[in-house]
PDB file of C-alpha atoms in Angstrom:
ATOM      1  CA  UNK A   1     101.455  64.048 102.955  1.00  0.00           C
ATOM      2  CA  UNK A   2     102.968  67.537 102.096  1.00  0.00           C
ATOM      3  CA  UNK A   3     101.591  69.067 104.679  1.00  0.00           C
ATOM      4  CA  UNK A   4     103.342  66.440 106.970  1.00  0.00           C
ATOM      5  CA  UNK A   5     106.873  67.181 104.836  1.00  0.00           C
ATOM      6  CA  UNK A   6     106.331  70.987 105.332  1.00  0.00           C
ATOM      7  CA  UNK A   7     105.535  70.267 108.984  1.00  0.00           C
ATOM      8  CA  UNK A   8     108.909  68.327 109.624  1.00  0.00           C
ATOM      9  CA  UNK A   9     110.921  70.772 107.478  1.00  0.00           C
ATOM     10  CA  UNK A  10     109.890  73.644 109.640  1.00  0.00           C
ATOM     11  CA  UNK A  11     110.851  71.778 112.869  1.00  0.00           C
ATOM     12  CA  UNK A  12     114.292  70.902 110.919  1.00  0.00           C
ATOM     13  CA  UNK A  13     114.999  74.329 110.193  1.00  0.00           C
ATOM     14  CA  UNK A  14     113.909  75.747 113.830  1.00  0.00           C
ATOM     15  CA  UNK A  15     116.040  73.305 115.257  1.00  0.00           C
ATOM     16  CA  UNK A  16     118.936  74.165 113.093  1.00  0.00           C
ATOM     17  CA  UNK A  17     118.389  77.958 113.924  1.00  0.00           C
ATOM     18  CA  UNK A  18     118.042  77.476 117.091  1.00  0.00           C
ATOM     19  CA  UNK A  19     121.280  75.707 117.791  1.00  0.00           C
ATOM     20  CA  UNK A  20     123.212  78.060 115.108  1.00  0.00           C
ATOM     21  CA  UNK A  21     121.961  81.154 116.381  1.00  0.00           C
ATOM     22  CA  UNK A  22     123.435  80.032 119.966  1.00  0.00           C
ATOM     23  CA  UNK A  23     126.403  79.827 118.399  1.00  0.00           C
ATOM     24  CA  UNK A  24     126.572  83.664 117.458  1.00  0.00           C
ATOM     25  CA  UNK A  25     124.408  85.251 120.263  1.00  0.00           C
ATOM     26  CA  UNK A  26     127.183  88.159 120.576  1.00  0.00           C
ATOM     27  CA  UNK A  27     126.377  90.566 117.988  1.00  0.00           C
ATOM     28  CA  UNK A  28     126.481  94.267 117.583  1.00  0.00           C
ATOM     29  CA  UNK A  29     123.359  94.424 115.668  1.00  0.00           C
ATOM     30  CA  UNK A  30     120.415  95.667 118.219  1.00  0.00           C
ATOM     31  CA  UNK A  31     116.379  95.902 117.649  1.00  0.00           C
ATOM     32  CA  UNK A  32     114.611  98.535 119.017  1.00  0.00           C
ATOM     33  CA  UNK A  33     111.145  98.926 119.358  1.00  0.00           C
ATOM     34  CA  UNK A  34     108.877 101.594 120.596  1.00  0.00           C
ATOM     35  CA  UNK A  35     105.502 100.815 121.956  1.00  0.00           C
ATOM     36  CA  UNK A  36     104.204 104.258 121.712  1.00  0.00           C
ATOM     37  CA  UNK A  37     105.369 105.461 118.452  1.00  0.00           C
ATOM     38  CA  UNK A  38     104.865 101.916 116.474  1.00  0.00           C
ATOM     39  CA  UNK A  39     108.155 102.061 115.177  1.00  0.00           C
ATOM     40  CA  UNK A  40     110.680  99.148 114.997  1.00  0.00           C
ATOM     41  CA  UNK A  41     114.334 100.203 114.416  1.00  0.00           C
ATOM     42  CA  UNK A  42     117.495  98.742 113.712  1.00  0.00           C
ATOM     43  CA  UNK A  43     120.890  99.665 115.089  1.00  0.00           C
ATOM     44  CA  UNK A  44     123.943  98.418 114.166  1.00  0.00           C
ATOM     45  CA  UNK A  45     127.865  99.567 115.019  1.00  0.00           C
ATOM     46  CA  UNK A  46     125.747 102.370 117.374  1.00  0.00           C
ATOM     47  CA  UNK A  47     123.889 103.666 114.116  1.00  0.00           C
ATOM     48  CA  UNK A  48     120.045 103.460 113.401  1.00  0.00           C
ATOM     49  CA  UNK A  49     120.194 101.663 109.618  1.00  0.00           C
ATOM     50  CA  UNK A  50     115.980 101.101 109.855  1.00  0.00           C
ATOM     51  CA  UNK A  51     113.439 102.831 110.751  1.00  0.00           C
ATOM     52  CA  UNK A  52     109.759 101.433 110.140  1.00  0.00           C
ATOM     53  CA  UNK A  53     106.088 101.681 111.085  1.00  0.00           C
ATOM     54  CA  UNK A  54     104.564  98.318 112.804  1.00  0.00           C
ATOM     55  CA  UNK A  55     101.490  96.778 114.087  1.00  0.00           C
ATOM     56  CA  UNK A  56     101.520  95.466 117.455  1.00  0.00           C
ATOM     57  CA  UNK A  57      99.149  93.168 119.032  1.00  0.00           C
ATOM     58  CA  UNK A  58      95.443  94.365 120.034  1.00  0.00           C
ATOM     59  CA  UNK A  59      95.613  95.231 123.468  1.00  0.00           C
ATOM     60  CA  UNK A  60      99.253  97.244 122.926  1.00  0.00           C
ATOM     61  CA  UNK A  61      99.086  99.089 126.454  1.00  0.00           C
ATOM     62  CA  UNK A  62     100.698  97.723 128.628  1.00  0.00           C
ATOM     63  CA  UNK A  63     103.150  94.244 128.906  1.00  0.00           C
ATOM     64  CA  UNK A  64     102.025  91.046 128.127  1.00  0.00           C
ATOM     65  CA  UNK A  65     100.838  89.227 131.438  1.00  0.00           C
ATOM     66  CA  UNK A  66      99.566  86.137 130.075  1.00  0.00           C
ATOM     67  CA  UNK A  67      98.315  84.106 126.619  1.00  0.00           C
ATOM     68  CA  UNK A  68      95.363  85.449 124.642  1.00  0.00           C
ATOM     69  CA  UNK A  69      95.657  89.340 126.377  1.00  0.00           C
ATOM     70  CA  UNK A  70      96.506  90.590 123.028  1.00  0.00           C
ATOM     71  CA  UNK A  71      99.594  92.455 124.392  1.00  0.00           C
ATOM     72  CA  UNK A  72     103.209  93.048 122.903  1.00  0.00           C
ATOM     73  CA  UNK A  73     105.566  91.610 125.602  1.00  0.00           C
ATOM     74  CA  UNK A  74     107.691  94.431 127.176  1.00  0.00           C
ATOM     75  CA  UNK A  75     111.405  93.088 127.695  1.00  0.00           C
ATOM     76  CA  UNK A  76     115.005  92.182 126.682  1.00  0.00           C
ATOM     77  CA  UNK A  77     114.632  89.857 124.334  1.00  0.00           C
ATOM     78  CA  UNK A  78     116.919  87.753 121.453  1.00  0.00           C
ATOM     79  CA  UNK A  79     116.122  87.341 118.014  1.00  0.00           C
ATOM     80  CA  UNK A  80     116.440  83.049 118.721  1.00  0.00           C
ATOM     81  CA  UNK A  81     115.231  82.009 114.765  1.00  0.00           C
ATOM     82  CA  UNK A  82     114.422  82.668 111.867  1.00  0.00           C
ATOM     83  CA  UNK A  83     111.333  81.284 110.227  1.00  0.00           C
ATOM     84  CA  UNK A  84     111.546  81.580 106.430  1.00  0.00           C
ATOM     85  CA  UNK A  85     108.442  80.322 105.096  1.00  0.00           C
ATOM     86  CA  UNK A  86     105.301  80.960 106.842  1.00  0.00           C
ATOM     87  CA  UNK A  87     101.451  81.561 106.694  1.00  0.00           C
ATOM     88  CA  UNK A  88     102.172  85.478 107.442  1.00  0.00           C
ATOM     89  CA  UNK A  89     105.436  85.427 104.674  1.00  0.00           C
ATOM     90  CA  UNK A  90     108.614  84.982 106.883  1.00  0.00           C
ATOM     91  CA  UNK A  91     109.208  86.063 111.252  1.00  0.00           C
ATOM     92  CA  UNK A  92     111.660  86.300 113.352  1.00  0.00           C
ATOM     93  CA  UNK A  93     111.263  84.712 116.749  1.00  0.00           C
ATOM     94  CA  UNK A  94     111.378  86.672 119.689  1.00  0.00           C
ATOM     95  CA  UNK A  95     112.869  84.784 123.394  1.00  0.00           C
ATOM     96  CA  UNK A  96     109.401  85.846 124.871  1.00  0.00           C
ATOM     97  CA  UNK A  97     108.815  84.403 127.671  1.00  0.00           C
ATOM     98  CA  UNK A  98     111.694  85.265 130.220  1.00  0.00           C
ATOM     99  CA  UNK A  99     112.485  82.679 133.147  1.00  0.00           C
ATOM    100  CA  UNK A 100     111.063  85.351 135.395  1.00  0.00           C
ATOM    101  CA  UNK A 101     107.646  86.381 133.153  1.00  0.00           C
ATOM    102  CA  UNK A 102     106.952  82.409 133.075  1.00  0.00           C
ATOM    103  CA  UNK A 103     107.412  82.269 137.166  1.00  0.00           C
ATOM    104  CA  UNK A 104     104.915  85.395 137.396  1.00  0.00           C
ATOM    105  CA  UNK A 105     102.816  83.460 135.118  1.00  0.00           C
ATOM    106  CA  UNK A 106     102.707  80.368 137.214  1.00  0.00           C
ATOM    107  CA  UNK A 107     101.854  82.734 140.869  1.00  0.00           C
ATOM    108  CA  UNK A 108      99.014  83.584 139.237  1.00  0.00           C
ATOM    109  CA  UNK A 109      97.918  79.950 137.574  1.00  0.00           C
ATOM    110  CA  UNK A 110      97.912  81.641 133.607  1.00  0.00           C
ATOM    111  CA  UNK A 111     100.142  80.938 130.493  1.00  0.00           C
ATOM    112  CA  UNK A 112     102.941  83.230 129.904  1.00  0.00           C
ATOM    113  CA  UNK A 113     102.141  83.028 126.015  1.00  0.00           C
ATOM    114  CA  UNK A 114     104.595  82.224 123.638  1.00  0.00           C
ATOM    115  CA  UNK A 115     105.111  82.690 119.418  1.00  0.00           C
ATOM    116  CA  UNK A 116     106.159  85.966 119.811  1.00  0.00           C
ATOM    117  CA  UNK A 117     107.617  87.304 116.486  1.00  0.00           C
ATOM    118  CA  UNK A 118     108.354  89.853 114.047  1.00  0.00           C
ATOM    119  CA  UNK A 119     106.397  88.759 111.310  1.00  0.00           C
ATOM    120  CA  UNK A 120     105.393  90.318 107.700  1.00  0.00           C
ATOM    121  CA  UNK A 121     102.142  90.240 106.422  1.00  0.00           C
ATOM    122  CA  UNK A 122      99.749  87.217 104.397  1.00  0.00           C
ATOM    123  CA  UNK A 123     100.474  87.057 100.475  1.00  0.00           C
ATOM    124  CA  UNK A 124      96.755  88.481  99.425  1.00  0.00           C
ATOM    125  CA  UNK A 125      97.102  90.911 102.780  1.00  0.00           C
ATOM    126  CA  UNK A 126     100.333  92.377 101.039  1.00  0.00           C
ATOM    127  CA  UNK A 127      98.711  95.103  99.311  1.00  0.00           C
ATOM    128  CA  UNK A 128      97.793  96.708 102.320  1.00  0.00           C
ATOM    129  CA  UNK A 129     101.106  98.456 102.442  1.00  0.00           C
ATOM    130  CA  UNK A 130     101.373 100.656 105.652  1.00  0.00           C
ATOM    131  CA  UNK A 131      97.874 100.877 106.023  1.00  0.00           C
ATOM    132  CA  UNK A 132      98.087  98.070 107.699  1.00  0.00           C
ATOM    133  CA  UNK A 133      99.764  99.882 110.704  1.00  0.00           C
ATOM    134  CA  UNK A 134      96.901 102.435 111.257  1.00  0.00           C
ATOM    135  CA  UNK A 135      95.794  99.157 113.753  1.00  0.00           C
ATOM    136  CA  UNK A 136      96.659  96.853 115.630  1.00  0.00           C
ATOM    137  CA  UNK A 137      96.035  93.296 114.993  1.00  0.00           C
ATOM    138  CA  UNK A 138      98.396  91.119 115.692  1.00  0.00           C
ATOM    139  CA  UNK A 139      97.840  88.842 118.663  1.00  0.00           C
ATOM    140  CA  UNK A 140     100.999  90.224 120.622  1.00  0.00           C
ATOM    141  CA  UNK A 141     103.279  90.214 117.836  1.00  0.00           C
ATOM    142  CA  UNK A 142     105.020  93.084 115.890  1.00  0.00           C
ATOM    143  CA  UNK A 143     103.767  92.911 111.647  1.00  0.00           C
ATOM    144  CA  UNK A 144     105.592  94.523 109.452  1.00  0.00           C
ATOM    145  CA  UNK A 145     105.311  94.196 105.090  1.00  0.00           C
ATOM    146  CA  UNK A 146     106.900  91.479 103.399  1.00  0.00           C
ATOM    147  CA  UNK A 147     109.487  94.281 101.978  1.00  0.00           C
ATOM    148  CA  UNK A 148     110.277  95.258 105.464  1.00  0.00           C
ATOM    149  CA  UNK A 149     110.482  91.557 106.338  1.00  0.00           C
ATOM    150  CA  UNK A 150     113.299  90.574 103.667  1.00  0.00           C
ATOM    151  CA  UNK A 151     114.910  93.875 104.823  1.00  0.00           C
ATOM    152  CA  UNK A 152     114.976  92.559 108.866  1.00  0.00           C
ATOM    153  CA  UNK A 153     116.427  89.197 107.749  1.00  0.00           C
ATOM    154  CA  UNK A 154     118.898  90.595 106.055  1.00  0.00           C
ATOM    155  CA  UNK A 155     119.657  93.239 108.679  1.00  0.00           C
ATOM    156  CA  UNK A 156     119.445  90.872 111.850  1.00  0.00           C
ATOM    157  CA  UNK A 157     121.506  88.031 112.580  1.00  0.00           C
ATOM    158  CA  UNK A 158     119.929  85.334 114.856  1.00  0.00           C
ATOM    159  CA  UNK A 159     120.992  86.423 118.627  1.00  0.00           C
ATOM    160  CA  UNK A 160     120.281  89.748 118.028  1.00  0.00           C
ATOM    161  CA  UNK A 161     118.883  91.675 121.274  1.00  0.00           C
ATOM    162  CA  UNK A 162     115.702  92.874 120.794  1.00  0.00           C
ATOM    163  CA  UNK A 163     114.280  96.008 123.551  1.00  0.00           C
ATOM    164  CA  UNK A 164     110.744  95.940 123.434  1.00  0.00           C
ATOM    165  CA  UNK A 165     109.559  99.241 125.382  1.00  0.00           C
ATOM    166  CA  UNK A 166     106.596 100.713 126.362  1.00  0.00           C
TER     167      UNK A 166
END
């Protein structure tokens, strides 16, 4: 029965997000993140506020082409939600997939892949620290720490832009 009440609560509060954050998709508040380096940054007012180390999913070369490929999509993206209680501490959803990754997807008869996110880490995982980052393990997402986590939902405001690059 509580896992039913959790269940409905999280739709609640995704729905809620989801309509609220439409309501302030102009923002000056920008995510960057760099493939290469494993760094996720945030700018805001045209300065760099965060810097931090990430894990990305484990396939990371490359943009995500379809479901299960283990790949961090590649992209302009928005920050649609926030998800503050969850099995890997709190996320941020990503808009992953785009109107023209899900037509690619369908040309070639696969799933785009969706649940993108920002995400920290699980409770007993938390220890970890930034050792976490020395691989990548994530199924196409971006982990950070659970410190780093209460840091980005402070820092970004649903309908943030999020640049995803190589």
């Amino acid at each position: 029965m509580k896992r039913n009440q959790d269940y409905i609560k999280n739709i609640f509060i995704i729905v809620c997000f989801s309509f609220f954050g439409s309501l302030h998709s102009e923002t000056n508040t920008i995510v960057y993140v760099k493939k290469a380096d494993k760094k996720l940054s945030v700018v805001k007012a045209g300065k760099t506020i965060l810097t931090i180390p990430i894990s990305l999913g484990f396939e990371p070369e490359g943009p995500k082409r379809e479901e299960g490929d283990g790949k961090t999509p590649e992209g302009t993206y928005t920050i649609d939600y926030q998800i503050p209680e969850w099995d890997y501490y709190k996320a941020l959803h990503i808009s992953y997939p785009n109107k023209s990754q899900l037509e690619e997807a369908k040309k070639r008869n696969v799933k785009a892949g969706s649940g993108i996110l920002i995400h920290g880490m699980k409770r007993h995982w938390n220890w970890f620290g930034h050792l976490h980052t020395y691989l990548n393990w994530t199924h196409g997402c971006m982990a950070v720490t659970n410190e780093e986590m209460d840091l980005l939902f402070e820092m970004v405001p649903i309908g943030s832009k999020i640049i995803i690059e190589p």
